[in-house]
Short mmCIF file of C-alpha atoms and ligand atoms in Angstrom, two decimals:
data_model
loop_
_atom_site.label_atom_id
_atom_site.label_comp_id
_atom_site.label_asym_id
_atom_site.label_seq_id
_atom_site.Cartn_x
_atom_site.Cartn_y
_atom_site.Cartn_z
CA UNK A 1 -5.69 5.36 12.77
CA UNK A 2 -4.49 8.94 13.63
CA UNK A 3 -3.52 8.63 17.57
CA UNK A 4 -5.88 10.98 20.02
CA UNK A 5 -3.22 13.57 20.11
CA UNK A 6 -2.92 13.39 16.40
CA UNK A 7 -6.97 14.62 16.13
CA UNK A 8 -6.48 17.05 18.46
CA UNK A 9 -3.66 18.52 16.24
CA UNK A 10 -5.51 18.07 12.89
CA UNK A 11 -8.72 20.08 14.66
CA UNK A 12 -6.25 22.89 16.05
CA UNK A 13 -4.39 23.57 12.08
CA UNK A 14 -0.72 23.00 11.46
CA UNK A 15 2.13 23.60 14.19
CA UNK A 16 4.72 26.52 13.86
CA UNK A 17 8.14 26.24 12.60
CA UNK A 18 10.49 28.92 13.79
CA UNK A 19 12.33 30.53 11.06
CA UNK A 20 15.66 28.64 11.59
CA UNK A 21 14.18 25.48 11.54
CA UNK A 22 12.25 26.29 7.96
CA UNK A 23 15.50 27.06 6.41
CA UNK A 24 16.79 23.96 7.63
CA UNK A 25 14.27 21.59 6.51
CA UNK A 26 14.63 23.61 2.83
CA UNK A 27 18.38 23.10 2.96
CA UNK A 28 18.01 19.29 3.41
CA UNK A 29 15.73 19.02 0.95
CA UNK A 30 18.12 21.26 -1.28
CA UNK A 31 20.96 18.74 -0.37
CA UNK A 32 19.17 15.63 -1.23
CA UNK A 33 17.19 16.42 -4.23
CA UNK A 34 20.22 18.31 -5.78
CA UNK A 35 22.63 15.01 -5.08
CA UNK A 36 23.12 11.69 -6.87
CA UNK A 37 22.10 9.76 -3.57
CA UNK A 38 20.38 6.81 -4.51
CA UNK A 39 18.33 6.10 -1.25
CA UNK A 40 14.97 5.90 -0.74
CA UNK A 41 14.27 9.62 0.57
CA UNK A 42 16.09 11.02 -2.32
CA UNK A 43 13.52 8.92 -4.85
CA UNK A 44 10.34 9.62 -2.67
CA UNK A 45 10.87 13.37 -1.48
CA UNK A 46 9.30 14.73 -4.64
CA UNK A 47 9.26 18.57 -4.77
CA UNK A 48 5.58 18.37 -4.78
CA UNK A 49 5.62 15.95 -1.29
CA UNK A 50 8.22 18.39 0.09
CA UNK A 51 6.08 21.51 -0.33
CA UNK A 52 3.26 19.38 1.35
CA UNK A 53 5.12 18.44 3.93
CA UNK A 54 7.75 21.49 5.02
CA UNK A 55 5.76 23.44 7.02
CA UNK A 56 3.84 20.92 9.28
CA UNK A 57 4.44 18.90 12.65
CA UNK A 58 3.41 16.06 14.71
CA UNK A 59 1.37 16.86 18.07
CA UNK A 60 4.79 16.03 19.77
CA UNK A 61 6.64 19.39 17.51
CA UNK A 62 8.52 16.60 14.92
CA UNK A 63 9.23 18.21 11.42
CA UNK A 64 9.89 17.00 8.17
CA UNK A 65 14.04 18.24 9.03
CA UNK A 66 13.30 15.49 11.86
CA UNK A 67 12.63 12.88 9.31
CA UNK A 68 15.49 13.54 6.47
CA UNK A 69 18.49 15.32 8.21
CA UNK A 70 20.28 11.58 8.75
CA UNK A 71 19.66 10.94 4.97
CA UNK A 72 20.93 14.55 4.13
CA UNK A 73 24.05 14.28 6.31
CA UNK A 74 24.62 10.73 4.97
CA UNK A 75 23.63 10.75 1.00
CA UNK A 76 24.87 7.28 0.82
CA UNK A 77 21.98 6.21 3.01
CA UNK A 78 19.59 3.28 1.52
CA UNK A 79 16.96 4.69 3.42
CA UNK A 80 17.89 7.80 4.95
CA UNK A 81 14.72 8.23 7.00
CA UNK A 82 13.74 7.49 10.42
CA UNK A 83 10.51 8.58 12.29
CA UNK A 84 10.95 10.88 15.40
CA UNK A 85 7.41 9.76 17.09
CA UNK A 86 4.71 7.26 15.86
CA UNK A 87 2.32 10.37 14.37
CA UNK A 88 5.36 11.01 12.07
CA UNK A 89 3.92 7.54 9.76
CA UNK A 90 0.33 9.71 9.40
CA UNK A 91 1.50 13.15 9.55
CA UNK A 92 4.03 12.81 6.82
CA UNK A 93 2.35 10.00 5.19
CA UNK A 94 2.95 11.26 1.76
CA UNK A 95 7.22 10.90 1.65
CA UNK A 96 6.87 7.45 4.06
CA UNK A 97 3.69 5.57 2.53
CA UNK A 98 5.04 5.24 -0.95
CA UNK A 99 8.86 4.39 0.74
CA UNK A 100 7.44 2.66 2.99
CA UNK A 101 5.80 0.31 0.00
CA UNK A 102 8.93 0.05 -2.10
CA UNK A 103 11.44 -1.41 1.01
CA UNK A 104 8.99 -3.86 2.35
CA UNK A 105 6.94 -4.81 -1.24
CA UNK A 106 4.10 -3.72 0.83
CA UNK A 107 0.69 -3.72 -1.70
CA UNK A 108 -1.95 -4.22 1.55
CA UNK A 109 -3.50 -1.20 2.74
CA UNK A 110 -2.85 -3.21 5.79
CA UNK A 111 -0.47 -5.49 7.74
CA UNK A 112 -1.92 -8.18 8.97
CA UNK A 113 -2.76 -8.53 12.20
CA UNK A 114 0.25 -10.29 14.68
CA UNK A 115 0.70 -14.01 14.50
CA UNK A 116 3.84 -15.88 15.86
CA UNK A 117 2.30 -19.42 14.89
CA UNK A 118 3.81 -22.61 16.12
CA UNK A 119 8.04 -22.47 16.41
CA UNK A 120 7.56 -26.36 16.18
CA UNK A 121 6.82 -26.12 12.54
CA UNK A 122 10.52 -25.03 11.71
CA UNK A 123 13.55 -27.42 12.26
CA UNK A 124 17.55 -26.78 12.15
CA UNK A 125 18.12 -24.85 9.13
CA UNK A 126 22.11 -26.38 8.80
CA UNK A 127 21.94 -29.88 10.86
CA UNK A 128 25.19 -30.89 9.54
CA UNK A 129 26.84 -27.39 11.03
CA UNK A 130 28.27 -26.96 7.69
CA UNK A 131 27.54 -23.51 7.09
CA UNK A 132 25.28 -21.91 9.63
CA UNK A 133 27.91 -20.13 12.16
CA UNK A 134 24.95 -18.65 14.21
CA UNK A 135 21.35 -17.61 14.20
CA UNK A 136 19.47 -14.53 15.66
CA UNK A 137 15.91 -13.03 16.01
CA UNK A 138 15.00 -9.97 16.91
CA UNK A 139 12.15 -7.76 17.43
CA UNK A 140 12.06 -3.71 17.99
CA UNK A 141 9.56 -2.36 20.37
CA UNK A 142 8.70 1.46 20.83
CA UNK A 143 6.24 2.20 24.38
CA UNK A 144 3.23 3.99 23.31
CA UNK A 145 3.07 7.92 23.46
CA UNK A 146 6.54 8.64 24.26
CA UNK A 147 8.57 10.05 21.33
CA UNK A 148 10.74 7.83 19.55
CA UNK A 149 14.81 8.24 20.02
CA UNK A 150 15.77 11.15 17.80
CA UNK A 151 12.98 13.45 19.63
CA UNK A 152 13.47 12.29 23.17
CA UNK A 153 14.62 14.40 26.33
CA UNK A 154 17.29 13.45 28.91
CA UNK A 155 14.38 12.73 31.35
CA UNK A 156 12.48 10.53 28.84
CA UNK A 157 15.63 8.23 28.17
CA UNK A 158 16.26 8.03 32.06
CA UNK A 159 12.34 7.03 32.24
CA UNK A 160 11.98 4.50 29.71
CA UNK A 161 15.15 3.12 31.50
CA UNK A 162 13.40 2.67 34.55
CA UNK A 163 9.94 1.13 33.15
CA UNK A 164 11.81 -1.42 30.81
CA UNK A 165 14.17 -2.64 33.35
CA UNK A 166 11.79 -3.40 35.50
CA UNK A 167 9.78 -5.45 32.95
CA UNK A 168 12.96 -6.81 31.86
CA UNK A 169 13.97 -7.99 35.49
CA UNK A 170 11.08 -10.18 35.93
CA UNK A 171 11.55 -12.50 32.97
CA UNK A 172 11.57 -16.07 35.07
CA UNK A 173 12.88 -19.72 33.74
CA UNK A 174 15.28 -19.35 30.98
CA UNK A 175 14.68 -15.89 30.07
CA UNK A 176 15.64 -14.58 33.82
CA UNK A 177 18.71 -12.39 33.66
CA UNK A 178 20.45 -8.98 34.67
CA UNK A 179 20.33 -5.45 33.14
CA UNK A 180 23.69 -3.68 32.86
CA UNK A 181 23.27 0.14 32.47
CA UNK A 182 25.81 1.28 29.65
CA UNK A 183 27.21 3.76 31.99
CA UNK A 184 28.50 0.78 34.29
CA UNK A 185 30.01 -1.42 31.57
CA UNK A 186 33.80 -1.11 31.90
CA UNK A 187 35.01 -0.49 28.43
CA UNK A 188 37.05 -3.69 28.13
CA UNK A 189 33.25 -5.24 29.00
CA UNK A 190 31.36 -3.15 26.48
CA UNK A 191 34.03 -3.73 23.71
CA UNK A 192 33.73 -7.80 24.37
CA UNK A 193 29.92 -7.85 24.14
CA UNK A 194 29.69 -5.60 20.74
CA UNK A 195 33.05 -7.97 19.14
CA UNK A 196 30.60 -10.93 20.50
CA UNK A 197 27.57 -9.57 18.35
CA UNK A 198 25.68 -8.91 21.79
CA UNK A 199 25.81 -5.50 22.41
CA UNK A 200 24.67 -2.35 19.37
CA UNK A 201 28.05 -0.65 18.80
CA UNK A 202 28.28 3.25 19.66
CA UNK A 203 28.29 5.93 17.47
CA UNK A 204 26.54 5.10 14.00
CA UNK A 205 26.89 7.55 11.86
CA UNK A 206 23.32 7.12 10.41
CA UNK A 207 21.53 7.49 13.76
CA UNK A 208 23.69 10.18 14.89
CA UNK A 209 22.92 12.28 11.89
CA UNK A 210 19.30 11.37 13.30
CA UNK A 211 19.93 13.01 16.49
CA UNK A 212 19.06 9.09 17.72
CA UNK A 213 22.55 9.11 19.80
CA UNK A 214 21.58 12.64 22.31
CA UNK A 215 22.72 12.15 25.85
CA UNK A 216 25.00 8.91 25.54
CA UNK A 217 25.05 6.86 27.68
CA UNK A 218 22.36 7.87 29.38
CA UNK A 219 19.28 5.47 29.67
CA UNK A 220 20.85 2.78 27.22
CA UNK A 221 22.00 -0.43 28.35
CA UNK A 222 21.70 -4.36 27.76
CA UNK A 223 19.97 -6.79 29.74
CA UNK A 224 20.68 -10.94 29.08
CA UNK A 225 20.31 -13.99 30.49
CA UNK A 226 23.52 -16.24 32.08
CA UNK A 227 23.58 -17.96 28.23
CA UNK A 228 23.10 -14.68 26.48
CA UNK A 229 20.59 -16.27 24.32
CA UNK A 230 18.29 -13.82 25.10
CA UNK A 231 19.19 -10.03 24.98
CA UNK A 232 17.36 -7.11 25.61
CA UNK A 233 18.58 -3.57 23.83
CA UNK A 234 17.32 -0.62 26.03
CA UNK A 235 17.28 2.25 24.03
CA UNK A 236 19.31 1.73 21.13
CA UNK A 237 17.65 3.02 18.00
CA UNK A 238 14.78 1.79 19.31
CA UNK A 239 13.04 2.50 23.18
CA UNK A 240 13.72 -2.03 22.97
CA UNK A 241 14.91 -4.00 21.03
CA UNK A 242 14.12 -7.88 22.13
CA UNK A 243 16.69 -10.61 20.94
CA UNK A 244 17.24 -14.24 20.59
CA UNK A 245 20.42 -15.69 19.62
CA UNK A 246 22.64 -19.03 19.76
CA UNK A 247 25.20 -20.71 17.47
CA UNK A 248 23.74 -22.62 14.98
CA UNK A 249 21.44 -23.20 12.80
CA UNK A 250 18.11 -24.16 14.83
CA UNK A 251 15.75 -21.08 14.12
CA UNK A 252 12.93 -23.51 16.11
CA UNK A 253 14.49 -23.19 19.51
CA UNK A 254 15.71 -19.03 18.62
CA UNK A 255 12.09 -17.98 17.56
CA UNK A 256 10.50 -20.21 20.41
CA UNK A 257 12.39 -17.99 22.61
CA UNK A 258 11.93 -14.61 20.74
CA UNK A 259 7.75 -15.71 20.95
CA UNK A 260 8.02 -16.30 24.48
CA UNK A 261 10.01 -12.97 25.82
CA UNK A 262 7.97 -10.61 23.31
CA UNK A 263 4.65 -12.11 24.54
CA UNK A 264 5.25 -11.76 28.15
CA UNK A 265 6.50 -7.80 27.42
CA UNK A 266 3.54 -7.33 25.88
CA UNK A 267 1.68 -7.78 29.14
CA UNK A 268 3.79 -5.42 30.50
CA UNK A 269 3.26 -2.42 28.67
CA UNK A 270 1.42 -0.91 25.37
CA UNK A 271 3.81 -0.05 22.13
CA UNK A 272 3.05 1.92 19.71
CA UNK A 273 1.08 0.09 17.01
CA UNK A 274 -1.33 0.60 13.88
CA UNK A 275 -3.37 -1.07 11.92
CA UNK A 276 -1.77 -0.10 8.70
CA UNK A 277 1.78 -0.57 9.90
CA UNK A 278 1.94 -2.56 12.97
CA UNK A 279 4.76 -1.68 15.27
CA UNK A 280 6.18 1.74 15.21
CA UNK A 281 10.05 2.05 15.13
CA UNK A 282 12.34 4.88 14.59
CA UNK A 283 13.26 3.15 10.83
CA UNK A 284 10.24 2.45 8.60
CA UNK A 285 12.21 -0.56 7.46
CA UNK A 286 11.47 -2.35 10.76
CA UNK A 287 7.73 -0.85 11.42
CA UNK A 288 4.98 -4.44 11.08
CA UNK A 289 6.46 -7.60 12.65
CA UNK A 290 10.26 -5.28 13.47
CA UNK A 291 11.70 -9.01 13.35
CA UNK A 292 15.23 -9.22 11.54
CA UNK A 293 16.11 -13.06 11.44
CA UNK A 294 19.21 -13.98 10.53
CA UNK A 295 21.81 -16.36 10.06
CA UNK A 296 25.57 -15.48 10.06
CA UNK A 297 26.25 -18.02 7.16
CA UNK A 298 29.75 -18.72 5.67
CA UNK A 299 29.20 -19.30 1.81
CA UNK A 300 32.69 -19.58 0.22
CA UNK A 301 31.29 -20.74 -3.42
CA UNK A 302 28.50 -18.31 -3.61
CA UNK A 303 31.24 -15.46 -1.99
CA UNK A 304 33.12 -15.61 -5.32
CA UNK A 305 30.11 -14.86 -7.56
CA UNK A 306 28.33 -11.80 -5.53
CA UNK A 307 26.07 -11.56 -8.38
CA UNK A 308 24.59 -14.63 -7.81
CA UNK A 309 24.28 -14.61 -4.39
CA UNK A 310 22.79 -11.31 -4.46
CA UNK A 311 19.96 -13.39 -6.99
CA UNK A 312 19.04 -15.90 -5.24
CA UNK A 313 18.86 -13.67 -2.34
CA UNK A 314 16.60 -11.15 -3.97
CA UNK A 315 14.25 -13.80 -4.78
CA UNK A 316 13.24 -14.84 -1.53
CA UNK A 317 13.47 -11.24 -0.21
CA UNK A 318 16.90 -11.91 1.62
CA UNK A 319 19.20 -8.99 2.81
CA UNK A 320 22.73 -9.51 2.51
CA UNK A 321 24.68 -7.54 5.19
CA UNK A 322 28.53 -7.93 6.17
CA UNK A 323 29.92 -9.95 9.48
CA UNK A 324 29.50 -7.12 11.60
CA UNK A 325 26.17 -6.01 10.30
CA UNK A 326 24.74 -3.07 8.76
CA UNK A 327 26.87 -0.91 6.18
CA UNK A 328 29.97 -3.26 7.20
CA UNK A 329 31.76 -5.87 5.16
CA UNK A 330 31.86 -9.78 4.84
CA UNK A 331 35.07 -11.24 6.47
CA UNK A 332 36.21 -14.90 5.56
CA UNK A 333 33.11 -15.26 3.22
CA UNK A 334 30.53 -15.17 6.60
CA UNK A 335 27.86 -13.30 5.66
CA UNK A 336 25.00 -11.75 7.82
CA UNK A 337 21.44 -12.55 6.23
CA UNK A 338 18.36 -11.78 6.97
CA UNK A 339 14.41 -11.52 5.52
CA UNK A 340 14.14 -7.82 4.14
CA UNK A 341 10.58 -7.11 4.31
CA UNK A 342 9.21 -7.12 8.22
CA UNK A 343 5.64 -5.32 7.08
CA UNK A 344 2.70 -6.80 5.28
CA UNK A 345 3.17 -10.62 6.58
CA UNK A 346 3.07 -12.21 10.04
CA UNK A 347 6.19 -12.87 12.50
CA UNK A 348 5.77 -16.76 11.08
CA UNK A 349 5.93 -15.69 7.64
CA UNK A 350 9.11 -14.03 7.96
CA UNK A 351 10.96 -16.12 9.47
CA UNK A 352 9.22 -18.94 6.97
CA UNK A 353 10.83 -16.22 4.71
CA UNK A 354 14.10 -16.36 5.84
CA UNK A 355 14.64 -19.93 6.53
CA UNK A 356 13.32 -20.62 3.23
CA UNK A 357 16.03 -18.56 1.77
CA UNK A 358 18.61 -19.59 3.97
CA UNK A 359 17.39 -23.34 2.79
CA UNK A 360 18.23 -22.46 -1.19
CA UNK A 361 21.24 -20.51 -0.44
CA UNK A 362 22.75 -23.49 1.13
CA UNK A 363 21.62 -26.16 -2.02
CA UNK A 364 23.65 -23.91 -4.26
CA UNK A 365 26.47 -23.62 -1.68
CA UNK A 366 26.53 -27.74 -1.78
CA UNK A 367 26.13 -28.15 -5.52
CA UNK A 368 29.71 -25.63 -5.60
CA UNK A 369 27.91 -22.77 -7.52
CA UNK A 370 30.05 -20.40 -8.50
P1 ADP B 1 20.01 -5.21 13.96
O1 ADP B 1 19.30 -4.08 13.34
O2 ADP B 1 19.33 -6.50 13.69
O3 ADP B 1 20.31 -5.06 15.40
P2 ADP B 1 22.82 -4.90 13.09
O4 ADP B 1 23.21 -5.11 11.68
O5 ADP B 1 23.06 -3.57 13.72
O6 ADP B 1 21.33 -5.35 13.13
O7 ADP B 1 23.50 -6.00 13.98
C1 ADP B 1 23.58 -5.98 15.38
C2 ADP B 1 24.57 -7.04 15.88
O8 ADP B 1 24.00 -8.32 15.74
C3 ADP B 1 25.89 -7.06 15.10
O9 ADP B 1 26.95 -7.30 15.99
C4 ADP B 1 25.71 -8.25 14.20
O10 ADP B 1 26.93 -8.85 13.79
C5 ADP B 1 24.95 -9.18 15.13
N1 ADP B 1 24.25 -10.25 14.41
C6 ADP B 1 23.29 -10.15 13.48
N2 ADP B 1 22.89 -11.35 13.05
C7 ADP B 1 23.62 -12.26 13.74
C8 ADP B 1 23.69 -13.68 13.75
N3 ADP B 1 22.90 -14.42 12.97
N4 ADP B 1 24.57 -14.26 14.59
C9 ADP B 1 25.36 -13.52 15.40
N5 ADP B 1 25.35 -12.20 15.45
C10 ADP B 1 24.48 -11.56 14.62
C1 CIR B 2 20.31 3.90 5.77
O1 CIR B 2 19.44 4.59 5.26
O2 CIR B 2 21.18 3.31 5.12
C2 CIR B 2 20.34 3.81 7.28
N1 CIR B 2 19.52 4.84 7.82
C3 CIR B 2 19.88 2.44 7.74
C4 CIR B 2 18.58 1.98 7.13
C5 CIR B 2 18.07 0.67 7.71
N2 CIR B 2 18.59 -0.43 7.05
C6 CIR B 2 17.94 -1.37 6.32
O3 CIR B 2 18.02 -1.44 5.11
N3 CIR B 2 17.25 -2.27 7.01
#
């Protein structure tokens, strides 16, 4: 499972952290372990796993400081841990494997191996447009042996540019669209697509604690087609980030299309994949099937008992996020949710996952449970 670069490593001993770095890796450790932060990191990042890991790298140079400086800078993180290159998952397999298991619930020694299954087996989630404002799939992609965001160069970011917008620009039928480089998006442009949900916002202060936001704008852009019902993210958090949206509730005809671009990119290039985790992103909460499905939902009963919603959610391993996504709040009781786990079942399971959810959530909406 360790990548050919990775055996080559483990054969040659550990690599060599310059003083500076050393003391910076102990001071985020200090940080977090001596803080109330109640993320993931903090829990897993045992002083017994940090003396393991402090002193190693990956082939590509990535330290442990690599891995925890965006929970360290942000100790309100849920996570606070993103990989800077695929060997990162092996190398410091002893802070991500057990975080790795609480997030996604993930008992296999394996995930399973990638099955999309048939769209036609789901149907509109909200036919009566009652509560379902919109619905959106999406996938994260990383291209094999380049490092992942927080560890790439200028020239990397201006490379991957050029390979995926290539692949991107020959999408035909329905999926056929442009690429707009960031840099050429006219602010009153770029400002319409992120208020739209389109386009990643800038600045995060989670990936830029991660050193995920180096070099902006350069290399990142959006591609979509005339409908923008399919979207592709060029190096966001991720080197891609492959998307299918549409108002709504009909997850059939948004996963049908999410199947069909992710496929064809496929025969375009390799990712980075394992056999324990799947795909590789920067966050180990996407690694496996990377898909987030969600539905921007507006619950008005279940809004005035959180506790509840936050239940029923929890039992079908839904994530409640605000309107405008991650770490943001709901507005007019619309809420952004989405399956949790992405590792340890196939891309049909979780969105089976999801619209299962989704399915309950709106039965107790309907009934008026408060
Ligand atoms: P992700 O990791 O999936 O990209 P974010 O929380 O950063 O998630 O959201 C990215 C953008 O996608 C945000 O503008 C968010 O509001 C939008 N979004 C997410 N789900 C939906 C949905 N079901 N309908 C419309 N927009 C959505
Ligand atoms: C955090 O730790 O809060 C951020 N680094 C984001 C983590 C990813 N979010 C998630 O739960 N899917």
């Amino acid at each position: 499972m360790f990548s050919r670069t990775a055996m080559l490593w483990q054969r040659c001993g550990k690599g060599r952290i310059q003083p500076e770095v050393a003391a910076k890796i102990e001071q985020a450790y200090k940080t977090i372990s001596n803080s109330n932060s109640k993320s993931l990191v903090k829990k897993h990042l045992t002083k017994e796993t940090y003396e393991k890991l402090k002193d190693i790298t990956t082939p590509m140079g990535s330290t442990l400081l690599d891995c925890i400086q965006s929970g360290a800078a942000n100790l309100d993180s849920g996570v606070g841990l993103y990989a800077p290159d695929a060997d990162a998952y092996t190398v410091f397999h002893e802070l991500f494997n057990p975080l790795i298991a609480e997030y996604h619930s993930f008992k296999n020694s394996k995930h399973p191996p990638s099955c999309w299954g048939d769209p036609v087996a789901f149907s509109n989630i909200d036919p009566s447009n009652k509560y379902i404002i919109s619905t959106r799939v999406r996938t994260g992609r990383s291209i094999k042996d380049y490092p992942f965001a927080a560890k790439m160069t200028e020239d990397d970011y201006k490379e991957l540019e050029q390979k995926i917008s290539m692949a991107v620009n020959s999408f035909q039928g329905e999926l056929q669209g442009t690429y707009y480089p960031l840099k050429l998006l006219v602010p009153t442009e770029q400002q319409k697509l992120v208020d739209d949900h389109y386009l990643f916002k800038e600045g995060d202060r989670f990936l830029t604690a991660a050193k995920i936001c180096r070099f902006w704008p350069t290399g990142r852009g959006i591609f979509y087609n005339p409908s923008k019902t399919f979207i592709v993210w060029i190096n966001e958090e991720d080197h891609m980030r492959i998307i299918s949206m549409q108002k709504g509730g009909d997850i059939m005809a948004v996963y049908k299309r999410l199947k069909e671009g992710a496929e064809y990119l496929e025969t375009c290039m390799e990712f980075a994949h394992n056999d324990k985790y799947g795909y590789l992103t920067s966050c180990p909460t996407n690694i496996g099937t990377a898909i987030r499905a969600s539905v921007h939902i507006s619950l008005p009963h279940l809004a005035a008992n959180r506790t509840k919603l936050e239940e029923i959610a929890g039992r079908y391993n839904l994530q409640v996020r605000g309107t405008e996504g991650e770490h943001t709040e709901s507005v007019d009781n619309v809420y952004d949710i989405s399956n949790k786990r992405r590792l340890g079942l196939t891309e049909f399971m979780a969105i089976k996952e999801m619209s299962d959810g989704i399915r309950e959530l709106i039965k107790h909406e309907e009934s008026g449970d408060e």
